[in-house]
Amino acid sequence: MAVKTAGARLEERWREILSVHARTMCEIDRVLHPHGLGASDFEVLDILVAEASEEGAQCRVQNLVGRVHLSQSALSRLIARLEKEGLVERSMCAEDRRGVWVALTRRGRDLHAEVLPLQRSVLARMLGDH
């Protein structure tokens, strides 16, 4: 019987992480789909709730880029779609013309609160200690 090398163990662990991530994202997509959201949509709403906890508070889009696993252009398209659905509002940053602010709308906050238990339930089921 061959002994696994450290590299082979690392690769196996990495593949396990990727598999758990993919299954978890698919399950989040499945439970949020009836609410018109996907896993990435929820992540943006969830970060905005944490970053801009007060009604009307804004977050720079640039601050979201490193926190979601999307390219800057994909994040911009996602935010545009969320805005079209009335979940967020965008505005230009007066201090930096290249900067864009994003804020949750009341509808966005309400939808986040509605689906938060669904997302957390998936995380508990998929990532919790069994």
Short mmCIF file of N, CA, C and O in Angstrom, two decimals:
data_model
loop_
_atom_site.label_atom_id
_atom_site.label_comp_id
_atom_site.label_asym_id
_atom_site.label_seq_id
_atom_site.Cartn_x
_atom_site.Cartn_y
_atom_site.Cartn_z
N MET A 1 0.84 -1.18 0.00
CA MET A 1 0.00 0.00 0.00
C MET A 1 0.89 1.25 0.00
O MET A 1 1.81 1.36 0.79
N ALA A 2 0.61 2.16 -0.90
CA ALA A 2 1.41 3.37 -1.03
C ALA A 2 1.06 4.37 0.06
O ALA A 2 -0.10 4.53 0.42
N VAL A 3 2.06 5.02 0.57
CA VAL A 3 1.87 6.06 1.58
C VAL A 3 1.64 7.39 0.85
O VAL A 3 2.37 7.71 -0.09
N LYS A 4 0.62 8.12 1.28
CA LYS A 4 0.34 9.40 0.63
C LYS A 4 1.40 10.42 1.01
O LYS A 4 1.79 10.53 2.16
N THR A 5 1.83 11.16 0.02
CA THR A 5 2.79 12.22 0.27
C THR A 5 2.05 13.42 0.86
O THR A 5 0.82 13.53 0.78
N ALA A 6 2.82 14.33 1.43
CA ALA A 6 2.22 15.55 1.99
C ALA A 6 1.49 16.31 0.88
O ALA A 6 0.40 16.83 1.09
N GLY A 7 2.07 16.33 -0.30
CA GLY A 7 1.43 17.03 -1.43
C GLY A 7 0.12 16.39 -1.82
O GLY A 7 -0.86 17.07 -2.11
N ALA A 8 0.08 15.06 -1.83
CA ALA A 8 -1.15 14.35 -2.18
C ALA A 8 -2.23 14.60 -1.12
O ALA A 8 -3.40 14.76 -1.45
N ARG A 9 -1.84 14.65 0.16
CA ARG A 9 -2.81 14.94 1.22
C ARG A 9 -3.36 16.35 1.10
O ARG A 9 -4.55 16.58 1.28
N LEU A 10 -2.48 17.29 0.78
CA LEU A 10 -2.93 18.68 0.58
C LEU A 10 -3.90 18.78 -0.59
O LEU A 10 -4.93 19.45 -0.51
N GLU A 11 -3.55 18.11 -1.68
CA GLU A 11 -4.42 18.14 -2.86
C GLU A 11 -5.78 17.51 -2.54
O GLU A 11 -6.83 18.04 -2.93
N GLU A 12 -5.79 16.41 -1.81
CA GLU A 12 -7.04 15.76 -1.43
C GLU A 12 -7.88 16.67 -0.54
O GLU A 12 -9.09 16.80 -0.74
N ARG A 13 -7.24 17.33 0.40
CA ARG A 13 -7.96 18.27 1.29
C ARG A 13 -8.52 19.43 0.49
O ARG A 13 -9.65 19.85 0.72
N TRP A 14 -7.74 19.97 -0.43
CA TRP A 14 -8.19 21.07 -1.28
C TRP A 14 -9.43 20.66 -2.09
O TRP A 14 -10.40 21.39 -2.17
N ARG A 15 -9.41 19.48 -2.66
CA ARG A 15 -10.55 19.00 -3.44
C ARG A 15 -11.78 18.81 -2.55
O ARG A 15 -12.89 19.04 -2.98
N GLU A 16 -11.57 18.37 -1.31
CA GLU A 16 -12.69 18.26 -0.37
C GLU A 16 -13.31 19.63 -0.10
O GLU A 16 -14.53 19.77 -0.07
N ILE A 17 -12.46 20.63 0.12
CA ILE A 17 -12.95 22.00 0.37
C ILE A 17 -13.75 22.49 -0.83
O ILE A 17 -14.84 23.04 -0.67
N LEU A 18 -13.22 22.31 -2.03
CA LEU A 18 -13.93 22.74 -3.24
C LEU A 18 -15.27 22.02 -3.37
O LEU A 18 -16.28 22.65 -3.74
N SER A 19 -15.30 20.74 -3.06
CA SER A 19 -16.53 19.97 -3.16
C SER A 19 -17.58 20.46 -2.16
O SER A 19 -18.75 20.64 -2.51
N VAL A 20 -17.16 20.70 -0.92
CA VAL A 20 -18.09 21.21 0.10
C VAL A 20 -18.60 22.59 -0.32
O VAL A 20 -19.80 22.88 -0.21
N HIS A 21 -17.71 23.42 -0.82
CA HIS A 21 -18.12 24.76 -1.27
C HIS A 21 -19.15 24.67 -2.39
O HIS A 21 -20.19 25.32 -2.34
N ALA A 22 -18.87 23.85 -3.39
CA ALA A 22 -19.79 23.72 -4.53
C ALA A 22 -21.15 23.18 -4.09
O ALA A 22 -22.19 23.71 -4.49
N ARG A 23 -21.15 22.15 -3.26
CA ARG A 23 -22.43 21.59 -2.79
C ARG A 23 -23.20 22.60 -1.95
O ARG A 23 -24.42 22.70 -2.08
N THR A 24 -22.49 23.35 -1.11
CA THR A 24 -23.15 24.33 -0.25
C THR A 24 -23.72 25.47 -1.09
O THR A 24 -24.88 25.89 -0.87
N MET A 25 -22.96 25.97 -2.04
CA MET A 25 -23.47 27.05 -2.91
C MET A 25 -24.69 26.57 -3.69
O MET A 25 -25.67 27.32 -3.83
N CYS A 26 -24.66 25.36 -4.21
CA CYS A 26 -25.81 24.82 -4.96
C CYS A 26 -27.04 24.71 -4.06
O CYS A 26 -28.15 25.03 -4.48
N GLU A 27 -26.84 24.29 -2.83
CA GLU A 27 -27.96 24.15 -1.90
C GLU A 27 -28.52 25.52 -1.52
O GLU A 27 -29.74 25.71 -1.42
N ILE A 28 -27.65 26.50 -1.30
CA ILE A 28 -28.12 27.86 -1.02
C ILE A 28 -28.90 28.39 -2.22
O ILE A 28 -29.98 28.96 -2.06
N ASP A 29 -28.36 28.19 -3.42
CA ASP A 29 -29.09 28.60 -4.63
C ASP A 29 -30.47 27.96 -4.67
O ASP A 29 -31.47 28.63 -4.97
N ARG A 30 -30.55 26.67 -4.35
CA ARG A 30 -31.82 25.95 -4.42
C ARG A 30 -32.85 26.52 -3.44
O ARG A 30 -33.99 26.76 -3.80
N VAL A 31 -32.44 26.79 -2.19
CA VAL A 31 -33.42 27.26 -1.20
C VAL A 31 -33.79 28.73 -1.39
O VAL A 31 -34.88 29.14 -1.00
N LEU A 32 -32.90 29.50 -2.01
CA LEU A 32 -33.19 30.93 -2.20
C LEU A 32 -33.88 31.21 -3.52
O LEU A 32 -34.50 32.27 -3.68
N HIS A 33 -33.81 30.29 -4.47
CA HIS A 33 -34.41 30.49 -5.79
C HIS A 33 -35.89 30.91 -5.73
O HIS A 33 -36.29 31.84 -6.44
N PRO A 34 -36.72 30.28 -4.88
CA PRO A 34 -38.13 30.70 -4.82
C PRO A 34 -38.30 32.16 -4.38
O PRO A 34 -39.36 32.75 -4.60
N HIS A 35 -37.27 32.73 -3.78
CA HIS A 35 -37.33 34.12 -3.32
C HIS A 35 -36.66 35.08 -4.31
O HIS A 35 -36.50 36.27 -4.01
N GLY A 36 -36.27 34.54 -5.47
CA GLY A 36 -35.66 35.37 -6.50
C GLY A 36 -34.20 35.70 -6.28
O GLY A 36 -33.67 36.63 -6.88
N LEU A 37 -33.54 34.95 -5.41
CA LEU A 37 -32.13 35.20 -5.11
C LEU A 37 -31.29 33.97 -5.38
O LEU A 37 -31.79 32.85 -5.34
N GLY A 38 -30.02 34.21 -5.60
CA GLY A 38 -29.03 33.15 -5.65
C GLY A 38 -28.04 33.36 -4.51
O GLY A 38 -28.12 34.34 -3.77
N ALA A 39 -27.11 32.44 -4.38
CA ALA A 39 -26.13 32.51 -3.29
C ALA A 39 -25.31 33.80 -3.34
O ALA A 39 -25.08 34.44 -2.31
N SER A 40 -24.86 34.21 -4.52
CA SER A 40 -24.05 35.44 -4.64
C SER A 40 -24.89 36.67 -4.32
O SER A 40 -24.39 37.62 -3.70
N ASP A 41 -26.15 36.67 -4.74
CA ASP A 41 -27.05 37.78 -4.41
C ASP A 41 -27.14 37.92 -2.89
O ASP A 41 -27.03 39.02 -2.34
N PHE A 42 -27.36 36.78 -2.24
CA PHE A 42 -27.50 36.79 -0.79
C PHE A 42 -26.22 37.30 -0.14
O PHE A 42 -26.27 38.09 0.81
N GLU A 43 -25.05 36.86 -0.62
CA GLU A 43 -23.79 37.29 -0.03
C GLU A 43 -23.66 38.80 -0.06
O GLU A 43 -23.24 39.42 0.92
N VAL A 44 -24.02 39.42 -1.18
CA VAL A 44 -23.94 40.88 -1.27
C VAL A 44 -24.90 41.52 -0.29
O VAL A 44 -24.53 42.45 0.45
N LEU A 45 -26.14 41.05 -0.23
CA LEU A 45 -27.10 41.61 0.72
C LEU A 45 -26.61 41.42 2.15
O LEU A 45 -26.71 42.34 2.98
N ASP A 46 -26.06 40.26 2.46
CA ASP A 46 -25.60 39.95 3.81
C ASP A 46 -24.44 40.86 4.21
O ASP A 46 -24.40 41.36 5.33
N ILE A 47 -23.52 41.08 3.30
CA ILE A 47 -22.39 41.97 3.58
C ILE A 47 -22.89 43.40 3.77
O ILE A 47 -22.44 44.11 4.67
N LEU A 48 -23.84 43.82 2.93
CA LEU A 48 -24.38 45.18 3.07
C LEU A 48 -25.08 45.36 4.42
O LEU A 48 -24.97 46.42 5.04
N VAL A 49 -25.80 44.35 4.87
CA VAL A 49 -26.44 44.44 6.18
C VAL A 49 -25.38 44.62 7.27
O VAL A 49 -25.54 45.44 8.17
N ALA A 50 -24.28 43.89 7.16
CA ALA A 50 -23.21 43.98 8.15
C ALA A 50 -22.45 45.30 8.05
O ALA A 50 -22.13 45.92 9.07
N GLU A 51 -22.17 45.74 6.83
CA GLU A 51 -21.38 46.95 6.61
C GLU A 51 -22.17 48.23 6.83
O GLU A 51 -21.61 49.23 7.26
N ALA A 52 -23.41 48.20 6.46
CA ALA A 52 -24.26 49.39 6.53
C ALA A 52 -25.50 49.04 7.34
O ALA A 52 -26.59 48.92 6.80
N SER A 53 -25.28 48.85 8.63
CA SER A 53 -26.33 48.30 9.48
C SER A 53 -27.51 49.25 9.69
O SER A 53 -28.61 48.81 9.96
N GLU A 54 -27.28 50.54 9.58
CA GLU A 54 -28.36 51.51 9.78
C GLU A 54 -29.10 51.76 8.47
O GLU A 54 -28.52 51.73 7.40
N GLU A 55 -30.38 52.02 8.59
CA GLU A 55 -31.21 52.35 7.42
C GLU A 55 -30.57 53.52 6.67
O GLU A 55 -30.20 54.52 7.26
N GLY A 56 -30.40 53.36 5.37
CA GLY A 56 -29.85 54.43 4.54
C GLY A 56 -28.33 54.47 4.51
O GLY A 56 -27.75 55.25 3.75
N ALA A 57 -27.66 53.67 5.32
CA ALA A 57 -26.19 53.65 5.33
C ALA A 57 -25.69 53.06 4.02
O ALA A 57 -26.32 52.19 3.43
N GLN A 58 -24.54 53.57 3.57
CA GLN A 58 -23.99 53.15 2.29
C GLN A 58 -22.65 52.44 2.47
O GLN A 58 -21.97 52.62 3.47
N CYS A 59 -22.30 51.68 1.46
CA CYS A 59 -21.03 50.97 1.42
C CYS A 59 -20.44 51.19 0.03
O CYS A 59 -21.17 51.15 -0.97
N ARG A 60 -19.15 51.41 -0.04
CA ARG A 60 -18.52 51.54 -1.36
C ARG A 60 -18.46 50.19 -2.03
O ARG A 60 -18.13 49.18 -1.39
N VAL A 61 -18.78 50.16 -3.30
CA VAL A 61 -18.73 48.91 -4.06
C VAL A 61 -17.32 48.32 -3.98
O VAL A 61 -17.16 47.11 -3.85
N GLN A 62 -16.31 49.16 -4.01
CA GLN A 62 -14.92 48.69 -3.95
C GLN A 62 -14.67 47.88 -2.68
O GLN A 62 -13.89 46.94 -2.69
N ASN A 63 -15.38 48.19 -1.60
CA ASN A 63 -15.22 47.44 -0.34
C ASN A 63 -15.84 46.05 -0.42
O ASN A 63 -15.54 45.19 0.40
N LEU A 64 -16.73 45.84 -1.38
CA LEU A 64 -17.35 44.53 -1.56
C LEU A 64 -16.49 43.59 -2.40
O LEU A 64 -16.59 42.37 -2.27
N VAL A 65 -15.68 44.17 -3.27
CA VAL A 65 -14.94 43.38 -4.27
C VAL A 65 -14.12 42.27 -3.63
O VAL A 65 -14.18 41.12 -4.07
N GLY A 66 -13.40 42.55 -2.58
CA GLY A 66 -12.57 41.53 -1.96
C GLY A 66 -13.33 40.57 -1.06
O GLY A 66 -12.76 39.58 -0.61
N ARG A 67 -14.59 40.84 -0.82
CA ARG A 67 -15.36 40.03 0.12
C ARG A 67 -16.31 39.05 -0.54
O ARG A 67 -16.84 38.17 0.13
N VAL A 68 -16.55 39.21 -1.82
CA VAL A 68 -17.37 38.25 -2.56
C VAL A 68 -16.48 37.60 -3.61
O VAL A 68 -15.50 38.17 -4.05
N HIS A 69 -16.82 36.40 -3.97
CA HIS A 69 -15.98 35.65 -4.90
C HIS A 69 -16.46 35.86 -6.33
O HIS A 69 -16.85 34.93 -7.02
N LEU A 70 -16.44 37.14 -6.72
CA LEU A 70 -16.83 37.54 -8.07
C LEU A 70 -15.81 38.54 -8.58
O LEU A 70 -15.21 39.28 -7.79
N SER A 71 -15.65 38.60 -9.89
CA SER A 71 -14.81 39.64 -10.46
C SER A 71 -15.52 40.98 -10.27
O SER A 71 -16.72 41.03 -9.99
N GLN A 72 -14.79 42.06 -10.43
CA GLN A 72 -15.39 43.38 -10.27
C GLN A 72 -16.51 43.59 -11.27
O GLN A 72 -17.56 44.13 -10.94
N SER A 73 -16.34 43.13 -12.51
CA SER A 73 -17.39 43.31 -13.51
C SER A 73 -18.61 42.46 -13.19
O SER A 73 -19.75 42.91 -13.35
N ALA A 74 -18.40 41.23 -12.72
CA ALA A 74 -19.54 40.38 -12.35
C ALA A 74 -20.28 40.98 -11.15
O ALA A 74 -21.52 40.95 -11.10
N LEU A 75 -19.54 41.53 -10.20
CA LEU A 75 -20.17 42.18 -9.05
C LEU A 75 -20.97 43.39 -9.50
O LEU A 75 -22.10 43.60 -9.03
N SER A 76 -20.45 44.17 -10.43
CA SER A 76 -21.18 45.34 -10.95
C SER A 76 -22.48 44.91 -11.61
O SER A 76 -23.52 45.55 -11.42
N ARG A 77 -22.44 43.83 -12.38
CA ARG A 77 -23.67 43.33 -13.02
C ARG A 77 -24.66 42.84 -11.98
O ARG A 77 -25.86 43.09 -12.09
N LEU A 78 -24.17 42.15 -10.96
CA LEU A 78 -25.05 41.65 -9.89
C LEU A 78 -25.71 42.82 -9.17
O LEU A 78 -26.92 42.82 -8.94
N ILE A 79 -24.95 43.85 -8.84
CA ILE A 79 -25.50 45.01 -8.15
C ILE A 79 -26.51 45.72 -9.05
O ILE A 79 -27.57 46.16 -8.58
N ALA A 80 -26.24 45.80 -10.34
CA ALA A 80 -27.19 46.42 -11.27
C ALA A 80 -28.51 45.64 -11.28
O ALA A 80 -29.60 46.23 -11.29
N ARG A 81 -28.42 44.33 -11.25
CA ARG A 81 -29.63 43.50 -11.22
C ARG A 81 -30.39 43.68 -9.90
O ARG A 81 -31.60 43.81 -9.88
N LEU A 82 -29.66 43.71 -8.78
CA LEU A 82 -30.29 43.94 -7.49
C LEU A 82 -30.97 45.31 -7.44
O LEU A 82 -32.03 45.47 -6.84
N GLU A 83 -30.33 46.29 -8.09
CA GLU A 83 -30.93 47.63 -8.15
C GLU A 83 -32.21 47.60 -8.98
O GLU A 83 -33.23 48.18 -8.59
N LYS A 84 -32.17 46.91 -10.11
CA LYS A 84 -33.34 46.81 -10.97
C LYS A 84 -34.51 46.15 -10.23
O LYS A 84 -35.67 46.49 -10.44
N GLU A 85 -34.18 45.20 -9.33
CA GLU A 85 -35.20 44.51 -8.55
C GLU A 85 -35.64 45.29 -7.31
O GLU A 85 -36.47 44.83 -6.54
N GLY A 86 -35.05 46.48 -7.13
CA GLY A 86 -35.44 47.33 -6.01
C GLY A 86 -34.86 46.94 -4.67
O GLY A 86 -35.36 47.36 -3.63
N LEU A 87 -33.78 46.15 -4.68
CA LEU A 87 -33.19 45.67 -3.43
C LEU A 87 -32.05 46.56 -2.93
O LEU A 87 -31.75 46.59 -1.74
N VAL A 88 -31.39 47.26 -3.86
CA VAL A 88 -30.32 48.19 -3.50
C VAL A 88 -30.47 49.46 -4.35
O VAL A 88 -31.17 49.46 -5.36
N GLU A 89 -29.78 50.50 -3.90
CA GLU A 89 -29.69 51.75 -4.66
C GLU A 89 -28.21 52.10 -4.81
O GLU A 89 -27.44 51.94 -3.86
N ARG A 90 -27.84 52.55 -5.99
CA ARG A 90 -26.46 52.98 -6.23
C ARG A 90 -26.41 54.50 -6.36
O ARG A 90 -27.36 55.12 -6.83
N SER A 91 -25.27 55.07 -5.98
CA SER A 91 -25.04 56.50 -6.18
C SER A 91 -23.55 56.72 -6.37
O SER A 91 -22.73 55.90 -5.94
N MET A 92 -23.22 57.81 -7.02
CA MET A 92 -21.82 58.13 -7.26
C MET A 92 -21.21 58.75 -6.01
O MET A 92 -21.88 59.46 -5.27
N CYS A 93 -19.95 58.48 -5.80
CA CYS A 93 -19.20 59.03 -4.67
C CYS A 93 -18.76 60.45 -5.05
O CYS A 93 -18.06 60.64 -6.03
N ALA A 94 -19.19 61.44 -4.28
CA ALA A 94 -18.87 62.84 -4.58
C ALA A 94 -17.37 63.11 -4.45
O ALA A 94 -16.81 63.90 -5.20
N GLU A 95 -16.70 62.44 -3.50
CA GLU A 95 -15.27 62.68 -3.27
C GLU A 95 -14.39 62.03 -4.33
O GLU A 95 -13.28 62.48 -4.57
N ASP A 96 -14.86 60.96 -4.91
CA ASP A 96 -14.08 60.20 -5.89
C ASP A 96 -15.02 59.81 -7.02
O ASP A 96 -15.80 58.88 -6.88
N ARG A 97 -14.93 60.48 -8.12
CA ARG A 97 -15.88 60.27 -9.22
C ARG A 97 -15.89 58.84 -9.74
O ARG A 97 -16.84 58.41 -10.37
N ARG A 98 -14.82 58.09 -9.49
CA ARG A 98 -14.79 56.70 -9.92
C ARG A 98 -15.51 55.79 -8.94
O ARG A 98 -15.86 54.67 -9.27
N GLY A 99 -15.71 56.26 -7.72
CA GLY A 99 -16.32 55.45 -6.68
C GLY A 99 -17.84 55.38 -6.80
O GLY A 99 -18.49 56.32 -7.26
N VAL A 100 -18.38 54.26 -6.39
CA VAL A 100 -19.83 54.06 -6.39
C VAL A 100 -20.24 53.57 -5.01
O VAL A 100 -19.61 52.68 -4.44
N TRP A 101 -21.30 54.17 -4.50
CA TRP A 101 -21.89 53.75 -3.24
C TRP A 101 -23.07 52.83 -3.52
O TRP A 101 -23.75 52.99 -4.53
N VAL A 102 -23.31 51.91 -2.61
CA VAL A 102 -24.48 51.05 -2.72
C VAL A 102 -25.11 50.98 -1.33
O VAL A 102 -24.41 50.94 -0.32
N ALA A 103 -26.43 51.01 -1.32
CA ALA A 103 -27.18 50.94 -0.06
C ALA A 103 -28.37 50.02 -0.24
O ALA A 103 -28.98 49.97 -1.31
N LEU A 104 -28.69 49.29 0.81
CA LEU A 104 -29.89 48.46 0.80
C LEU A 104 -31.13 49.33 0.85
O LEU A 104 -31.15 50.33 1.54
N THR A 105 -32.14 48.92 0.14
CA THR A 105 -33.45 49.56 0.27
C THR A 105 -34.20 48.85 1.39
O THR A 105 -33.78 47.79 1.87
N ARG A 106 -35.33 49.39 1.78
CA ARG A 106 -36.17 48.73 2.78
C ARG A 106 -36.55 47.34 2.28
O ARG A 106 -36.52 46.37 3.02
N ARG A 107 -36.89 47.25 0.98
CA ARG A 107 -37.24 45.95 0.40
C ARG A 107 -36.08 44.97 0.48
O ARG A 107 -36.26 43.79 0.78
N GLY A 108 -34.87 45.45 0.23
CA GLY A 108 -33.68 44.61 0.32
C GLY A 108 -33.44 44.11 1.74
O GLY A 108 -33.12 42.94 1.95
N ARG A 109 -33.61 45.01 2.72
CA ARG A 109 -33.44 44.61 4.12
C ARG A 109 -34.50 43.58 4.52
O ARG A 109 -34.21 42.61 5.22
N ASP A 110 -35.73 43.82 4.09
CA ASP A 110 -36.81 42.90 4.44
C ASP A 110 -36.59 41.52 3.82
O ASP A 110 -36.78 40.50 4.49
N LEU A 111 -36.17 41.49 2.56
CA LEU A 111 -35.92 40.21 1.90
C LEU A 111 -34.75 39.49 2.56
O LEU A 111 -34.81 38.28 2.79
N HIS A 112 -33.71 40.23 2.88
CA HIS A 112 -32.57 39.61 3.58
C HIS A 112 -33.03 38.98 4.89
O HIS A 112 -32.68 37.84 5.19
N ALA A 113 -33.81 39.71 5.67
CA ALA A 113 -34.29 39.19 6.96
C ALA A 113 -35.16 37.94 6.75
O ALA A 113 -35.10 37.00 7.55
N GLU A 114 -35.93 37.93 5.67
CA GLU A 114 -36.80 36.79 5.38
C GLU A 114 -36.00 35.53 5.04
O GLU A 114 -36.35 34.43 5.47
N VAL A 115 -34.94 35.68 4.25
CA VAL A 115 -34.22 34.50 3.77
C VAL A 115 -33.00 34.15 4.62
O VAL A 115 -32.45 33.06 4.46
N LEU A 116 -32.61 35.02 5.52
CA LEU A 116 -31.45 34.74 6.37
C LEU A 116 -31.55 33.39 7.08
O LEU A 116 -30.59 32.60 7.05
N PRO A 117 -32.69 33.05 7.70
CA PRO A 117 -32.78 31.73 8.35
C PRO A 117 -32.61 30.56 7.38
O PRO A 117 -32.07 29.52 7.75
N LEU A 118 -33.04 30.73 6.14
CA LEU A 118 -32.87 29.67 5.14
C LEU A 118 -31.40 29.45 4.82
O LEU A 118 -30.92 28.31 4.78
N GLN A 119 -30.67 30.55 4.61
CA GLN A 119 -29.26 30.44 4.29
C GLN A 119 -28.48 29.87 5.47
O GLN A 119 -27.65 28.99 5.31
N ARG A 120 -28.77 30.35 6.67
CA ARG A 120 -28.06 29.86 7.86
C ARG A 120 -28.37 28.39 8.12
O ARG A 120 -27.51 27.64 8.57
N SER A 121 -29.58 27.97 7.81
CA SER A 121 -29.95 26.56 7.96
C SER A 121 -29.13 25.68 7.03
O SER A 121 -28.67 24.61 7.41
N VAL A 122 -28.94 26.15 5.79
CA VAL A 122 -28.11 25.40 4.84
C VAL A 122 -26.68 25.32 5.37
O VAL A 122 -26.06 24.25 5.35
N LEU A 123 -26.16 26.44 5.86
CA LEU A 123 -24.79 26.42 6.38
C LEU A 123 -24.66 25.44 7.54
O LEU A 123 -23.69 24.67 7.60
N ALA A 124 -25.63 25.44 8.43
CA ALA A 124 -25.59 24.53 9.58
C ALA A 124 -25.62 23.08 9.11
O ALA A 124 -24.89 22.23 9.62
N ARG A 125 -26.47 22.82 8.14
CA ARG A 125 -26.63 21.45 7.64
C ARG A 125 -25.39 20.99 6.87
O ARG A 125 -24.92 19.86 7.03
N MET A 126 -24.84 21.86 6.05
CA MET A 126 -23.73 21.47 5.19
C MET A 126 -22.36 21.56 5.89
O MET A 126 -21.46 20.79 5.56
N LEU A 127 -22.22 22.48 6.83
CA LEU A 127 -20.91 22.73 7.42
C LEU A 127 -20.83 22.39 8.91
O LEU A 127 -19.75 22.35 9.48
N GLY A 128 -22.00 22.15 9.52
CA GLY A 128 -22.01 21.88 10.94
C GLY A 128 -21.39 20.54 11.27
O GLY A 128 -21.25 19.65 10.42
N ASP A 129 -20.98 20.43 12.51
CA ASP A 129 -20.44 19.14 12.98
C ASP A 129 -21.57 18.15 13.09
O ASP A 129 -22.61 18.43 13.67
N HIS A 130 -21.39 17.01 12.52
CA HIS A 130 -22.45 15.99 12.49
C HIS A 130 -22.34 15.07 13.67
O HIS A 130 -21.38 14.71 14.17
#
